Amino acid sequence: MRLPLATLALFLTTVLAQADMAPRDGWSVTPTSKSYDQLIADVKTAAKANKMGVVTQAGPTGAAKARGIAIPGNRVIGLFNNVYAVNVLNLSTAAMIEAPVRVYVTENTDGTATLSYKLPSTVFAPYVPEAGADLATLAAELDTIFAAIAETAVK
C-alpha cells in the first residue's frame, strides 16, 4: 500500500512543480510571451539600465539536466547595488539578510516565461518596526525601481 501512495505523491509533486506561477499577495507576477532565456537576458539588461547589479544567480535547471532530469526553466536572480546596501545596513543590520532582492524567472508550461518577485516593501516590512520609517521609504523606492526593471524586461 505504501508504494502506490509514494508513487502518487511523487506524481503530484512533479505536476505541481510544473505549474505556472500564480499571483500572490506581496508579489509582482507578470507572465510574458518571451522565452525563458530571452526573459533572463532582458532582466539583466533592465537591471543594469536601472543601476542595479546582478549580484547572484541560482537555479536547479542546469544541474537537474546534468543528472538526466528535465524540469522547466527556473532562475533566481539577485539584484541590488552598494548604495542601497549601505543605506539598509545603516538602518538595520538584520534587514541586510534580505539583500540582494531576488527576481524569479520561470518557464511556463507553454514555453513562455514569467517574471515574479516579492515587492521590496514586502521583503523589508518585518524590519520596519525596528529600523523605522526610513526603511519603509527606502523599500518603497526599491518598489519603484523593481517595477521599472520588470516593465522594461517584459516588453
Short mmCIF file of C-alpha atoms in Angstrom, two decimals:
data_model
loop_
_atom_site.label_atom_id
_atom_site.label_comp_id
_atom_site.label_asym_id
_atom_site.label_seq_id
_atom_site.Cartn_x
_atom_site.Cartn_y
_atom_site.Cartn_z
CA MET A 1 0.00 0.00 0.00
CA ARG A 2 2.88 2.40 0.65
CA LEU A 3 4.37 2.10 -2.81
CA PRO A 4 1.24 3.33 -4.64
CA LEU A 5 0.86 6.26 -2.22
CA ALA A 6 4.51 7.17 -2.63
CA THR A 7 4.17 6.96 -6.39
CA LEU A 8 1.06 9.15 -6.31
CA ALA A 9 2.80 11.68 -4.07
CA LEU A 10 5.79 11.84 -6.41
CA PHE A 11 3.49 12.29 -9.41
CA LEU A 12 1.53 15.08 -7.71
CA THR A 13 4.73 16.81 -6.62
CA THR A 14 6.03 16.71 -10.20
CA VAL A 15 2.74 18.03 -11.62
CA LEU A 16 2.54 20.82 -9.05
CA ALA A 17 6.18 21.75 -9.56
CA GLN A 18 5.48 22.31 -13.26
CA ALA A 19 2.52 24.65 -12.69
CA ASP A 20 2.85 28.23 -13.91
CA MET A 21 3.38 30.94 -11.29
CA ALA A 22 0.16 32.30 -9.86
CA PRO A 23 -0.47 35.78 -8.45
CA ARG A 24 0.11 36.07 -4.70
CA ASP A 25 -0.07 38.77 -2.05
CA GLY A 26 3.01 40.98 -1.82
CA TRP A 27 4.38 39.80 -5.15
CA SER A 28 4.54 41.08 -8.70
CA VAL A 29 3.84 38.21 -11.12
CA THR A 30 3.94 39.01 -14.83
CA PRO A 31 3.51 36.31 -17.48
CA THR A 32 5.14 37.18 -20.79
CA SER A 33 5.22 35.89 -24.34
CA LYS A 34 9.03 35.71 -24.13
CA SER A 35 11.10 32.56 -23.92
CA TYR A 36 12.80 31.69 -20.65
CA ASP A 37 16.30 32.51 -21.95
CA GLN A 38 15.17 35.79 -23.51
CA LEU A 39 13.47 36.93 -20.30
CA ILE A 40 16.61 36.18 -18.27
CA ALA A 41 18.69 38.25 -20.69
CA ASP A 42 16.15 41.07 -20.64
CA VAL A 43 16.01 41.13 -16.82
CA LYS A 44 19.79 41.53 -16.68
CA THR A 45 19.72 44.34 -19.26
CA ALA A 46 16.84 46.09 -17.48
CA ALA A 47 18.60 45.80 -14.11
CA LYS A 48 21.73 47.43 -15.48
CA ALA A 49 19.67 50.20 -17.10
CA ASN A 50 18.14 50.88 -13.67
CA LYS A 51 21.54 50.94 -11.92
CA MET A 52 21.09 47.59 -10.21
CA GLY A 53 23.72 44.91 -10.40
CA VAL A 54 23.21 41.21 -10.83
CA VAL A 55 24.65 40.04 -7.52
CA THR A 56 23.60 36.38 -7.53
CA GLN A 57 22.06 33.78 -9.81
CA ALA A 58 20.85 30.31 -8.95
CA GLY A 59 18.53 27.69 -10.34
CA PRO A 60 18.13 23.94 -10.43
CA THR A 61 17.51 23.57 -14.18
CA GLY A 62 21.08 23.04 -15.38
CA ALA A 63 22.07 20.74 -12.52
CA ALA A 64 18.91 18.69 -12.98
CA LYS A 65 19.63 18.37 -16.71
CA ALA A 66 23.15 17.15 -15.91
CA ARG A 67 21.50 14.45 -13.79
CA GLY A 68 19.21 13.45 -16.67
CA ILE A 69 16.13 15.16 -15.23
CA ALA A 70 14.14 17.60 -17.36
CA ILE A 71 12.42 20.39 -15.42
CA PRO A 72 11.06 23.74 -16.59
CA GLY A 73 13.49 26.66 -16.62
CA ASN A 74 13.88 28.15 -13.17
CA ARG A 75 16.26 31.01 -12.29
CA VAL A 76 16.51 33.26 -9.25
CA ILE A 77 18.45 36.47 -9.91
CA GLY A 78 19.55 38.65 -7.01
CA LEU A 79 19.61 42.38 -7.80
CA PHE A 80 20.99 45.20 -5.68
CA ASN A 81 23.58 47.96 -5.58
CA ASN A 82 26.04 49.18 -2.99
CA VAL A 83 24.29 52.48 -2.31
CA TYR A 84 21.15 50.65 -1.18
CA ALA A 85 23.19 48.04 0.67
CA VAL A 86 24.94 50.69 2.76
CA ASN A 87 21.67 52.52 3.38
CA VAL A 88 19.92 49.34 4.52
CA LEU A 89 22.84 48.48 6.79
CA ASN A 90 22.77 51.94 8.34
CA LEU A 91 19.11 51.37 9.23
CA SER A 92 19.11 47.71 10.24
CA THR A 93 21.85 45.12 10.32
CA ALA A 94 19.20 42.39 10.42
CA ALA A 95 17.44 43.70 7.28
CA MET A 96 20.58 43.23 5.22
CA ILE A 97 19.90 39.48 5.19
CA GLU A 98 17.25 40.28 2.57
CA ALA A 99 19.75 41.73 0.10
CA PRO A 100 20.00 41.17 -2.73
CA VAL A 101 16.32 41.37 -3.56
CA ARG A 102 15.52 38.46 -5.83
CA VAL A 103 13.55 38.20 -9.05
CA TYR A 104 12.35 34.84 -10.28
CA VAL A 105 12.17 33.77 -13.92
CA THR A 106 10.14 30.63 -14.52
CA GLU A 107 9.39 28.76 -17.70
CA ASN A 108 5.68 28.22 -18.25
CA THR A 109 4.10 25.01 -19.49
CA ASP A 110 3.53 26.62 -22.92
CA GLY A 111 7.22 27.57 -23.34
CA THR A 112 6.80 31.22 -22.41
CA ALA A 113 8.25 32.70 -19.22
CA THR A 114 7.01 34.61 -16.18
CA LEU A 115 8.84 37.26 -14.17
CA SER A 116 7.99 37.29 -10.47
CA TYR A 117 9.39 38.95 -7.39
CA LYS A 118 8.42 39.81 -3.86
CA LEU A 119 7.91 43.55 -3.60
CA PRO A 120 10.85 45.10 -1.74
CA SER A 121 8.35 46.75 0.62
CA THR A 122 7.11 43.24 1.48
CA VAL A 123 10.64 41.90 1.84
CA PHE A 124 11.74 44.64 4.23
CA ALA A 125 8.44 45.11 6.11
CA PRO A 126 9.39 42.85 9.05
CA TYR A 127 12.33 45.15 9.85
CA VAL A 128 10.47 48.48 9.72
CA PRO A 129 9.30 48.36 13.37
CA GLU A 130 12.95 48.12 14.43
CA ALA A 131 14.53 50.33 11.76
CA GLY A 132 11.85 53.00 11.44
CA ALA A 133 10.10 54.84 8.65
CA ASP A 134 13.33 55.46 6.71
CA LEU A 135 13.49 51.75 5.87
CA ALA A 136 9.89 51.83 4.65
CA THR A 137 10.79 54.82 2.45
CA LEU A 138 13.86 53.04 1.08
CA ALA A 139 11.78 49.92 0.36
CA ALA A 140 9.16 52.00 -1.45
CA GLU A 141 11.96 53.48 -3.56
CA LEU A 142 13.10 49.96 -4.39
CA ASP A 143 9.50 49.03 -5.28
CA THR A 144 9.62 51.74 -7.94
CA ILE A 145 13.00 50.58 -9.27
CA PHE A 146 11.95 46.93 -9.40
CA ALA A 147 8.70 47.88 -11.15
CA ALA A 148 10.76 49.76 -13.76
CA ILE A 149 13.06 46.75 -14.20
CA ALA A 150 10.06 44.46 -14.64
CA GLU A 151 8.30 46.82 -17.05
CA THR A 152 11.39 47.06 -19.23
CA ALA A 153 12.19 43.35 -19.08
CA VAL A 154 8.73 42.11 -20.03
CA LYS A 155 8.25 44.47 -23.04
#
